[in-house]
Amino acid sequence: MKLIDLYAKLKKDISYIEKELERCIDNDNALLREASLHLLKAGGKRIRPVYVLLGAKFGTYDLERIKHVAVSLELIHMASLVHDDVIDDATTRRGQLTVKSKWDNKIAMYTGDYIFAKALSVVTQLPNPVIHQIMSKAIVEMSIGEMEQIRFFFNSDQTVRDYLLRIKRKTALLIAISCQLGAIASGASEEISRCLYTYGYNVGMAFQVRDDILDLCGTEKELGKPPGSDIRQGNISIPVIFALQDIELKSGLLKEIARIQQFDGQTDISDFLRSIRNSSGIKRAEDLASRYIDKAITALQPLPNIQAKKDFIGIAHFIGNRSY
Amino acid sequence: MKLIDLYAKLKKDISYIEKELERCIDNDNALLREASLHLLKAGGKRIRPVYVLLGAKFGTYDLERIKHVAVSLELIHMASLVHDDVIDDATTRRGQLTVKSKWDNKIAMYTGDYIFAKALSVVTQLPNPVIHQIMSKAIVEMSIGEMEQIRFFFNSDQTVRDYLLRIKRKTALLIAISCQLGAIASGASEEISRCLYTYGYNVGMAFQVRDDILDLCGTEKELGKPPGSDIRQGNISIPVIFALQDIELKSGLLKEIARIQQFDGQTDISDFLRSIRNSSGIKRAEDLASRYIDKAITALQPLPNIQAKKDFIGIAHFIGNRSY
C-alpha cells in the first residue's frame, strides 16, 4: 500500500478534521489567531488524526464524536512543536518560519500554552473521563521527556535505555494514545484499544529510530535541511550510542562530540557523520526499527480483519521502509 | 474576621493539600523536580485551595475528593506564574529567585508545561467531565488573557472594558472556578455552585483592582518591591485609565507613559506616580473595587447560613479593605 492511497481514502474525513482545527483556534486576539493559524498552515502530515480515524473503525465510527480526539491530539502535537522550536532555537520547520522566529520566544510560549489549553477544552467535550485521564497522563510524560532531552544534550554516557525512554515520551506515547483513543472514543472493546496502543507505541518507536537514522544518513535534498542537525543541537541518537559501543571508534567519536559541543554545533561535522555512517551503528539501529515494526504488526493479530487493520499494517511497513 | 483565623481553622486541611502538592510534582527528572519544588517552596497564600475547601462545605465535604480540585487549581496558578515571569523578565517573586532567573527561560517554559500538565492529570482523577470542561475552558481564557496583556502593553487607548476583560481572564476566572468547583466536587446543587462562581468572579475582580491600586499607591516596604512596577512593564491599570479620562491630566500623562516606554521602564517614574496619586483615578478605582465586593456578598445571599458563608463574607471584606 502507498501512504498516498490511504490519505486519498480518508480525504473527506481528514479535510473535515482540518476545518475543525482551523475553527477551534479562532479567537479574538489577532496575534494569537495569526500565530496559531501560521502554525496550522505550516502543515504536517496529520498522521495522529489518521491513527485516530483508523482506530475508530474498530468501534462505531462516528466522526462527530471522534473528531474531538483527533483535533485534540493534533493540537497537542502542534503545541509541543512551538515550544520545541524555542528550545532548539529553530528558524524554520518544514520550510516555514517558526513562530519563535516570525514573532519571538514569548509569543511562541503563549501560543503553545493557548493551543495546549484549547486541545484540552476540545477533548473534554467528550464526556468520557477515561479519555481525559489517558490524555493528561501522556502529556505529563511528554513534558518530562522534553526536560530529559535537555538533560541528555551532548551526554555521551547515556544508555540505550535512556534513549528509548526519551523517544517513548517524545514521540511514541502520543502515537500510541492516538490509536488507542480512536478505539475508545468509538466504543471499541478494551482488548482492541489495548492492542492498538501497543501497535502505536511500537510504530512510534520505529518512526523515531528511523527519523534519527535519516538525520545522520540522508542528503540535504532528501531531508529539506542539512544532515546532522540532531548532533548539532546536542541530541545523541541511537546510531551514535551504538557506534560509541565500538571500542575502536569510541575515543575518536568522543573527541568529535566534544568539539561539536565546544562550537555549540556551529562547526564542520563531516568527520563525525562519516564515522557514524561507516560504523555498525546504522545497521544496528535499522534492525532495532525493524524489530519494532514486527512487534507493531504482531500486536494487531487479535484484531478483526477489517480494512483498517490492513491500513495499520500498511502504515507500519511504510514506516519500516521510509527513506524520507 | 481576620484572615489568619480562617487559615488557623483550615490549617489541617491546607497542610494536607500542601503535602499533596509536594507529592504530585515529584518525578524522576532531577532538574524538573528541583525547579518545581523551588516554585512550590517560594510560597504563596494558597488562596485558591482555601476557596475550594470553603466551597466544598456546601456539599458533602470529602477531602479525598476535593483535594484533586484544590491541588489542580493551585498548580495551574503556579504554572501561569512561571510563564508570566518569563514574559515580565522577573528576577524575583515574593522575595525568592524566579525559575527563569535561577535557571533560564527554557527551563521555566518546560517547568510551566510540566506543572500545567500535572494539574490536568490530577483533576482528571475525579471522574466528572463537567469539572474537566470548566477547568479547561478557564485555562483557554487565561491563555488568551496572557496574550491580551502583551497586546495592551503601553497602550493608552485601552478602554475600561479592555481592562476589565483582561483582569477577568488573568485573575477573576480562576478564583471564580475555585469556588464553583469546590461546590461541584462535593456534590452541592447547581444553584449553589453558580452563586459561588459569581461570588468568586466578583471577589477576584475586586482583588485585582485593589492590587493594581496598591502597586501605584503603596510604599516599597508595604509592597516588598518599588511601587509602579506595573507601568514599568507596560501594564496600564484602571486608576491610570480613569486618570487619562481627566482632560487636564491627559496630555501630561500620555507624555509620561511615552517616556517610560521609551526607556523600557528603566527611568524615574515619580512624576507619573504623583500625577496618578493626586488624580481622581485612585478614588474611582476604589469605588469600583467596593462595588465588586458588594456584588460578591450579594451573590452569597441565597446560600444556607453555614460557617463557610460567613468565612466567604469575611474574605470579601478583607479584600475590600486590604492595604498590603
XYZ file of C-alpha atoms in Angstrom:
648
model
C 0.000 0.000 0.000
C 1.138 3.512 -0.701
C 0.508 6.062 2.027
C -0.964 8.393 -0.570
C -3.765 5.891 -1.286
C -4.647 5.762 2.393
C -4.838 9.554 2.598
C -6.972 9.570 -0.561
C -9.381 7.126 1.052
C -9.639 9.174 4.246
C -9.591 12.504 2.419
C -13.130 13.608 3.252
C -12.736 12.966 6.966
C -9.247 14.447 7.147
C -10.484 17.606 5.415
C -13.237 17.847 7.994
C -10.682 17.499 10.833
C -8.594 20.176 9.107
C -11.567 22.573 9.094
C -12.273 21.792 12.739
C -8.640 22.533 13.597
C -8.944 25.900 11.918
C -12.280 26.648 13.539
C -11.151 25.844 17.031
C -8.043 28.042 17.072
C -10.138 31.041 16.072
C -10.218 33.588 18.893
C -10.474 37.318 19.420
C -6.795 38.071 19.950
C -5.420 38.889 16.498
C -1.827 37.958 17.293
C -2.767 34.633 18.857
C -5.054 33.850 15.939
C -2.388 34.747 13.406
C 0.379 32.794 15.165
C -1.852 29.725 15.625
C -3.019 29.848 12.035
C 0.534 30.260 10.802
C 1.445 27.121 12.712
C -1.543 25.216 11.360
C -0.903 26.301 7.776
C 2.755 25.307 8.054
C 1.338 21.859 7.502
C 2.287 18.461 8.743
C 1.055 15.070 7.736
C -1.784 14.987 10.285
C -0.688 11.449 10.993
C -2.131 11.490 14.511
C -5.665 12.211 13.224
C -5.160 9.387 10.694
C -4.363 6.982 13.551
C -7.453 8.167 15.430
C -9.721 7.694 12.404
C -8.366 4.201 11.710
C -8.584 3.242 15.389
C -12.213 4.356 15.422
C -13.053 1.917 12.608
C -12.924 -0.857 15.220
C -15.940 0.555 17.029
C -18.954 2.607 15.969
C -17.393 5.116 13.607
C -18.972 8.495 14.359
C -16.891 11.395 13.076
C -18.773 13.873 15.265
C -17.503 12.060 18.347
C -14.016 11.081 17.298
C -13.200 14.491 15.826
C -12.709 15.753 19.389
C -9.943 13.237 19.945
C -8.363 13.719 16.516
C -8.329 17.521 16.743
C -7.096 17.494 20.320
C -4.170 15.157 19.615
C -3.047 17.161 16.605
C -3.233 20.361 18.688
C -1.116 18.809 21.434
C 1.434 17.818 18.817
C 1.403 21.372 17.398
C 1.741 22.961 20.847
C 4.730 20.771 21.646
C 6.376 21.767 18.342
C 6.090 25.518 19.077
C 7.719 25.048 22.461
C 10.362 22.698 20.959
C 11.306 25.392 18.464
C 12.015 27.771 21.358
C 14.406 25.236 22.929
C 16.034 24.250 19.634
C 16.244 27.889 18.554
C 14.824 26.736 15.217
C 14.322 29.319 12.480
C 12.336 27.123 10.121
C 10.263 23.968 10.303
C 9.015 22.219 7.184
C 10.417 25.123 5.177
C 8.237 27.683 7.005
C 9.357 30.280 9.527
C 8.729 29.078 13.086
C 6.501 31.145 15.393
C 9.533 31.984 17.567
C 11.378 33.317 14.535
C 8.452 35.109 12.813
C 7.483 36.664 16.152
C 9.575 35.864 19.239
C 10.110 33.333 22.025
C 7.495 34.897 24.290
C 4.802 34.824 21.616
C 5.790 31.221 20.865
C 5.479 30.290 24.528
C 1.998 31.770 24.893
C 0.842 30.440 21.531
C 1.886 26.976 22.696
C 0.080 27.476 26.004
C -3.070 28.556 24.203
C -3.078 25.663 21.715
C -2.367 23.237 24.511
C -5.280 24.578 26.582
C -7.506 24.506 23.537
C -6.609 20.854 22.938
C -7.894 20.032 26.402
C -11.063 22.041 26.070
C -11.813 20.214 22.795
C -11.300 16.733 24.198
C -13.237 17.391 27.410
C -16.320 17.941 25.270
C -16.446 14.150 25.064
C -17.930 13.221 28.460
C -15.573 10.281 28.997
C -13.184 10.816 31.933
C -11.053 7.816 30.926
C -10.108 9.626 27.711
C -9.204 12.753 29.709
C -7.074 10.695 32.090
C -5.165 8.902 29.339
C -4.526 12.147 27.530
C -3.381 14.193 30.511
C -1.061 11.420 31.728
C 0.522 11.231 28.287
C 1.087 14.997 28.307
C 2.789 14.785 31.707
C 5.147 12.132 30.323
C 5.776 14.238 27.207
C 6.705 17.260 29.287
C 9.112 15.198 31.414
C 10.569 13.920 28.128
C 11.249 17.499 26.982
C 13.288 18.154 30.087
C 15.068 14.798 29.767
C 16.097 15.822 26.276
C 17.780 18.939 27.690
C 19.402 16.834 30.418
C 20.959 14.490 27.870
C 22.240 17.146 25.449
C 25.806 16.171 24.464
C 25.814 13.460 27.134
C 27.874 10.599 25.668
C 27.341 8.396 28.705
C 23.680 7.809 28.039
C 22.495 4.249 27.622
C 20.258 2.659 25.018
C 17.612 2.603 27.743
C 17.909 6.371 28.320
C 17.406 6.923 24.604
C 14.430 4.558 24.342
C 12.639 6.099 27.319
C 13.216 9.546 25.839
C 11.781 8.732 22.402
C 8.906 6.910 24.045
C 7.989 10.137 25.811
C 8.852 12.397 22.901
C 7.135 10.502 20.078
C 5.773 7.036 20.720
C 3.325 7.801 23.528
C 1.284 10.335 21.557
C 1.028 7.923 18.608
C 0.107 5.070 20.950
C -2.740 7.011 22.536
C -3.893 8.288 19.128
C -4.603 4.699 18.074
C -5.975 3.794 21.497
C -8.254 6.808 21.947
C -9.702 6.454 18.450
C -10.842 2.989 19.527
C -12.074 4.101 22.971
C -13.996 7.084 21.576
C -15.805 4.780 19.152
C -16.731 2.334 21.907
C -14.436 -0.493 20.802
C -13.597 -3.152 23.397
C -10.827 -2.670 25.925
C -8.866 -5.520 24.355
C -8.931 -3.791 20.970
C -7.883 -0.441 22.380
C -5.034 -2.127 24.264
C -3.780 -3.861 21.112
C -3.914 -0.565 19.250
C -1.967 1.176 21.997
C 0.774 -1.482 21.665
C 0.706 -1.130 17.884
C 1.002 2.678 18.113
C 3.755 2.534 20.690
C 5.891 0.229 18.530
C 5.193 2.114 15.311
C 6.069 5.364 17.094
C 9.353 3.950 18.381
C 10.241 2.655 14.902
C 9.310 6.016 13.395
C 11.618 7.940 15.711
C 14.526 5.487 15.306
C 14.238 5.753 11.518
C 13.927 9.532 11.777
C 17.152 9.605 13.769
C 18.891 7.358 11.202
C 17.730 9.617 8.372
C 19.080 12.695 10.111
C 22.528 11.084 10.007
C 22.385 9.358 6.603
C 20.045 11.464 4.455
C 21.125 14.106 1.961
C 20.151 17.756 2.334
C 17.774 17.285 -0.608
C 16.015 14.317 0.992
C 15.789 15.916 4.435
C 14.971 19.502 3.482
C 17.757 20.508 5.890
C 21.445 19.605 6.229
C 22.102 16.173 7.767
C 23.365 16.034 11.350
C 21.063 18.663 12.807
C 20.442 16.353 15.793
C 24.080 16.274 16.878
C 24.443 19.997 16.248
C 21.658 20.535 18.827
C 23.224 18.025 21.201
C 20.810 15.166 20.566
C 22.761 11.928 20.717
C 20.634 9.381 18.920
C 20.668 5.603 18.788
C 23.077 5.050 15.859
C 25.594 7.216 17.734
C 25.034 5.370 21.012
C 25.592 2.058 19.181
C 28.696 3.411 17.422
C 30.101 4.549 20.779
C 29.978 0.897 21.897
C 32.620 0.119 19.261
C 35.945 0.270 21.149
C 37.837 1.262 18.002
C 35.562 4.208 17.273
C 34.804 5.400 20.779
C 37.669 7.772 21.553
C 37.546 9.449 18.123
C 33.795 9.948 18.375
C 34.013 11.330 21.894
C 36.523 13.905 20.680
C 34.271 14.837 17.761
C 31.225 15.211 20.031
C 33.206 17.346 22.480
C 34.370 19.548 19.602
C 30.832 19.965 18.237
C 29.628 20.897 21.710
C 32.500 23.331 22.145
C 31.443 25.150 18.979
C 27.787 24.980 20.003
C 27.015 22.922 16.883
C 28.416 25.589 14.546
C 31.296 23.644 13.056
C 32.100 21.183 10.279
C 30.623 17.804 11.242
C 31.561 15.790 8.148
C 34.140 13.686 10.013
C 31.579 12.810 12.635
C 28.955 11.897 10.037
C 31.416 9.768 8.041
C 32.435 7.914 11.170
C 28.849 7.103 12.122
C 27.831 6.159 8.596
C 30.737 3.702 8.359
C 30.008 2.238 11.781
C 27.759 -0.692 12.607
C 25.513 1.804 14.461
C 23.349 2.433 11.401
C 22.709 -1.233 10.700
C 22.006 -1.961 14.366
C 19.550 0.954 14.527
C 17.852 -0.289 11.360
C 17.496 -3.729 12.913
C 16.027 -2.153 16.022
C 13.459 -0.254 13.944
C 12.566 -3.474 12.111
C 12.009 -5.279 15.395
C 9.631 -2.507 16.500
C 7.768 -2.809 13.182
C 7.448 -6.564 13.681
C 6.111 -6.033 17.182
C 3.638 -3.442 15.911
C 2.261 -5.841 13.311
C 2.134 -8.705 15.809
C 0.101 -6.516 18.167
C -2.609 -6.284 15.516
C -3.096 -10.068 15.248
C -6.037 -10.394 17.659
C -7.988 -7.668 15.804
C -10.846 -8.425 13.380
C -9.766 -8.499 9.741
C -11.315 -5.218 8.621
C -9.781 -2.800 6.119
C -8.449 -0.561 8.914
C -6.279 -3.441 10.134
C -4.739 -3.727 6.644
C -4.223 0.032 6.643
C -2.453 -0.092 10.001
C -0.206 -2.875 8.662
C 0.442 -0.786 5.539
C 1.496 2.211 7.638
C 3.839 0.026 9.672
C 5.502 -1.308 6.510
C 5.746 2.205 5.142
C 7.490 3.422 8.289
C 9.755 0.369 8.228
C 10.902 1.277 4.723
C 10.742 5.052 4.884
C 13.652 6.756 3.250
C 12.480 10.358 3.551
C -12.814 38.224 60.924
C -9.092 38.161 60.460
C -7.781 36.092 57.561
C -5.296 34.497 59.927
C -8.132 32.991 61.973
C -9.604 31.426 58.853
C -6.261 29.883 57.920
C -5.894 28.606 61.503
C -9.292 26.932 61.252
C -8.457 25.278 57.927
C -4.869 24.539 58.899
C -5.104 20.749 58.970
C -6.706 20.537 55.542
C -4.424 23.144 53.986
C -1.378 21.290 55.307
C -2.720 18.133 53.690
C -3.159 19.958 50.368
C 0.381 21.290 50.743
C 1.728 17.756 51.150
C -0.272 16.597 48.147
C 1.169 19.460 46.091
C 4.653 18.345 47.003
C 3.904 14.693 46.358
C 2.456 15.263 42.941
C 5.320 17.320 41.496
C 7.742 14.559 42.412
C 9.199 12.989 39.270
C 12.363 11.306 38.049
C 13.927 14.282 36.270
C 16.104 15.967 38.883
C 16.024 19.402 37.270
C 12.273 19.393 36.822
C 11.778 18.212 40.388
C 14.116 20.863 41.738
C 12.589 23.703 39.707
C 9.030 22.669 40.595
C 9.882 22.323 44.270
C 11.642 25.683 44.260
C 8.467 27.204 42.867
C 6.297 25.454 45.428
C 8.536 26.428 48.343
C 8.569 30.058 47.197
C 5.192 30.102 48.874
C 2.001 31.881 48.138
C -1.158 32.175 50.170
C -2.784 29.059 48.679
C -5.913 31.163 48.456
C -7.336 29.061 45.602
C -7.292 25.889 47.715
C -8.958 27.890 50.511
C -11.772 28.866 48.136
C -12.126 25.220 47.077
C -12.297 23.973 50.664
C -14.886 26.586 51.653
C -16.938 25.926 48.504
C -16.946 22.229 49.331
C -18.561 22.923 52.717
C -21.831 23.464 50.840
C -21.942 19.808 49.785
C -20.604 16.577 51.252
C -17.159 17.628 52.432
C -14.747 14.848 51.494
C -11.142 15.993 51.416
C -10.064 12.927 49.441
C -12.298 14.056 46.590
C -11.881 17.799 46.693
C -8.105 17.660 47.106
C -7.896 16.887 43.371
C -9.575 20.183 42.555
C -7.658 22.188 45.157
C -4.259 20.836 44.127
C -5.006 21.193 40.442
C -6.096 24.843 40.708
C -3.045 25.789 42.731
C -0.811 24.054 40.170
C -2.455 25.940 37.317
C -1.856 29.177 39.191
C 1.793 28.205 39.755
C 2.311 27.213 36.116
C 0.926 30.540 34.932
C 3.287 32.397 37.305
C 6.404 30.649 35.909
C 5.413 31.588 32.370
C 4.477 35.133 33.467
C 7.943 35.577 34.938
C 9.433 34.772 31.523
C 7.335 37.497 29.895
C 7.884 40.035 32.666
C 11.593 39.179 32.825
C 11.141 38.993 36.602
C 14.179 38.219 38.751
C 12.332 37.689 41.996
C 8.810 36.884 43.133
C 7.821 37.035 46.785
C 11.470 37.721 47.603
C 12.628 34.416 46.021
C 14.539 33.973 42.777
C 12.201 33.069 39.928
C 12.753 29.818 37.996
C 13.720 31.814 34.891
C 16.359 33.683 36.861
C 17.673 30.749 38.946
C 17.841 28.578 35.805
C 16.766 30.123 32.472
C 13.772 30.911 30.263
C 13.770 27.497 28.621
C 13.752 25.640 31.920
C 10.964 27.966 33.098
C 8.932 27.239 29.983
C 9.187 23.470 30.377
C 8.665 23.602 34.140
C 5.444 25.524 33.484
C 4.402 22.994 30.850
C 5.030 20.135 33.241
C 3.158 21.663 36.176
C 0.309 22.576 33.888
C 0.086 19.001 32.554
C 0.300 17.658 36.077
C -2.601 19.888 37.134
C -4.740 18.267 34.473
C -3.708 14.750 35.313
C -4.605 15.400 38.965
C -8.059 16.809 38.273
C -8.964 14.123 35.714
C -8.687 11.577 38.521
C -12.113 12.837 39.560
C -14.401 11.093 37.064
C -16.588 14.164 36.486
C -16.286 15.510 32.912
C -18.106 18.725 33.848
C -15.238 19.637 36.152
C -12.740 18.934 33.363
C -14.724 21.080 30.948
C -14.993 24.041 33.300
C -11.322 23.874 34.095
C -10.043 23.567 30.536
C -12.279 26.393 29.319
C -10.958 28.642 32.066
C -7.379 27.818 31.079
C -8.112 28.705 27.458
C -9.435 32.092 28.598
C -6.425 32.612 30.844
C -4.036 31.945 27.986
C -5.869 34.407 25.726
C -5.625 36.891 28.613
C -1.826 36.479 28.718
C -1.587 37.427 25.076
C -4.045 40.319 25.538
C -1.780 41.654 28.258
C 1.109 41.761 25.769
C -1.151 43.397 23.204
C -2.094 46.211 25.580
C 1.412 46.927 26.890
C 1.822 50.741 26.924
C -1.441 51.119 25.000
C -3.034 54.323 26.349
C -6.095 53.958 24.150
C -7.465 50.966 26.009
C -10.921 51.237 27.492
C -12.232 50.326 30.926
C -13.845 47.343 29.214
C -10.495 46.161 27.788
C -9.031 46.313 31.280
C -11.924 44.511 32.943
C -11.937 41.683 30.388
C -8.192 41.322 30.860
C -8.288 41.040 34.662
C -11.253 38.712 34.394
C -9.097 36.357 32.329
C -5.936 36.981 34.305
C -7.290 36.685 37.839
C -11.029 36.521 38.403
C -11.865 33.413 36.366
C -9.541 31.090 38.276
C -10.921 32.334 41.610
C -14.486 32.001 40.317
C -13.990 28.385 39.293
C -12.133 27.614 42.540
C -15.282 28.454 44.492
C -17.529 26.796 41.918
C -15.548 23.552 41.550
C -15.240 23.116 45.309
C -19.031 23.066 45.388
C -19.406 20.820 42.339
C -16.800 18.316 43.577
C -18.688 17.993 46.865
C -21.993 17.437 45.089
C -23.618 20.757 46.043
C -26.573 21.887 43.934
C -26.102 23.696 40.647
C -27.664 26.831 42.126
C -25.111 26.886 44.918
C -22.183 26.357 42.577
C -23.480 29.135 40.319
C -23.772 31.574 43.250
C -20.238 30.684 44.317
C -18.931 31.256 40.794
C -20.474 34.751 40.848
C -19.046 35.403 44.296
C -15.570 34.263 43.188
C -15.683 36.263 39.997
C -16.542 39.493 41.840
C -14.061 38.901 44.647
C -11.381 38.164 42.024
C -12.133 41.381 40.142
C -12.011 43.406 43.385
C -8.764 41.694 44.349
C -7.056 42.607 41.091
C -8.354 46.205 41.098
C -7.063 46.674 44.653
C -3.782 45.004 43.705
C -3.403 47.482 40.857
C -4.192 50.423 43.186
C -1.613 49.181 45.693
C 1.046 48.944 43.019
C 0.573 52.671 42.411
C -0.011 53.901 45.990
C 1.898 51.510 48.254
C 5.357 52.098 49.673
C 8.298 49.846 48.858
C 8.095 48.473 52.402
C 4.413 47.592 52.103
C 4.772 46.075 48.633
C 8.096 44.279 49.025
C 9.086 45.883 45.701
C 9.185 49.514 44.451
C 5.774 50.976 43.558
C 4.931 51.405 39.876
C 6.238 48.053 38.667
C 3.077 47.669 36.579
C 3.694 50.764 34.468
C 7.383 49.933 34.143
C 6.333 46.659 32.495
C 3.766 48.446 30.345
C 0.667 47.388 32.269
C -1.780 50.266 32.223
C -4.171 49.623 35.079
C -7.563 51.013 35.975
C -6.511 54.031 38.083
C -4.404 55.160 35.110
C -7.214 54.584 32.627
C -9.531 56.662 34.849
C -6.897 59.383 35.261
C -6.464 59.535 31.469
C -10.153 60.469 31.242
C -9.344 63.722 33.047
C -8.819 66.291 30.248
C -6.463 68.355 32.391
C -4.187 65.384 33.155
C -4.376 63.517 29.868
C -1.627 65.120 27.779
C 0.885 65.187 30.648
C 0.209 61.526 31.469
C 0.483 60.480 27.825
C 3.893 62.138 27.656
C 4.980 60.376 30.852
C 3.792 56.978 29.590
C 5.569 57.504 26.249
C 8.752 58.411 28.104
C 8.555 55.361 30.379
C 8.008 53.159 27.312
C 10.931 54.807 25.525
C 13.229 53.891 28.412
C 11.738 50.408 28.600
C 10.587 51.116 32.157
C 14.111 51.948 33.352
C 13.573 55.601 34.261
C 12.387 57.782 37.115
C 8.608 57.426 37.386
C 7.968 59.634 40.384
C 6.224 62.353 38.330
C 3.916 59.743 36.859
C 3.125 58.229 40.265
C 2.471 61.658 41.814
C 0.135 62.573 38.992
C -1.892 59.365 39.360
C -1.997 59.549 43.154
C -3.351 63.101 43.000
C -5.919 62.229 40.356
C -9.461 61.033 40.881
C -8.371 57.720 39.326
C -7.490 56.168 42.694
C -10.819 57.035 44.291
C -12.771 55.855 41.265
C -10.848 52.560 41.245
C -11.503 52.120 44.967
C -15.210 52.682 44.364
C -15.112 50.104 41.589
C -13.481 47.554 43.898
C -16.116 48.261 46.555
C -18.896 47.685 44.062
C -17.372 44.301 43.174
C -17.168 43.424 46.865
C -20.835 44.359 47.316
C -21.769 42.189 44.351
C -19.734 39.303 45.751
C -21.530 39.465 49.080
C -24.920 39.814 47.403
C -24.218 36.678 45.362
C -23.978 34.697 48.605
C -27.482 35.661 49.794
C -29.326 32.562 48.513
C -26.838 30.233 50.248
C -27.598 28.423 53.533
C -26.251 30.211 56.614
C -23.375 27.898 57.421
C -19.987 28.976 58.757
C -18.407 28.796 55.281
C -20.784 31.532 54.129
C -19.570 33.790 56.934
C -15.993 32.927 56.002
C -16.615 33.859 52.372
C -18.113 37.176 53.517
C -15.099 37.706 55.780
C -12.703 37.158 52.875
C -14.651 39.625 50.739
C -14.434 42.291 53.452
C -10.752 41.566 53.900
C -10.105 42.049 50.194
C -12.221 45.216 50.213
C -10.010 46.692 52.924
C -6.656 45.176 52.004
C -3.783 47.560 52.274
C -0.938 45.110 51.617
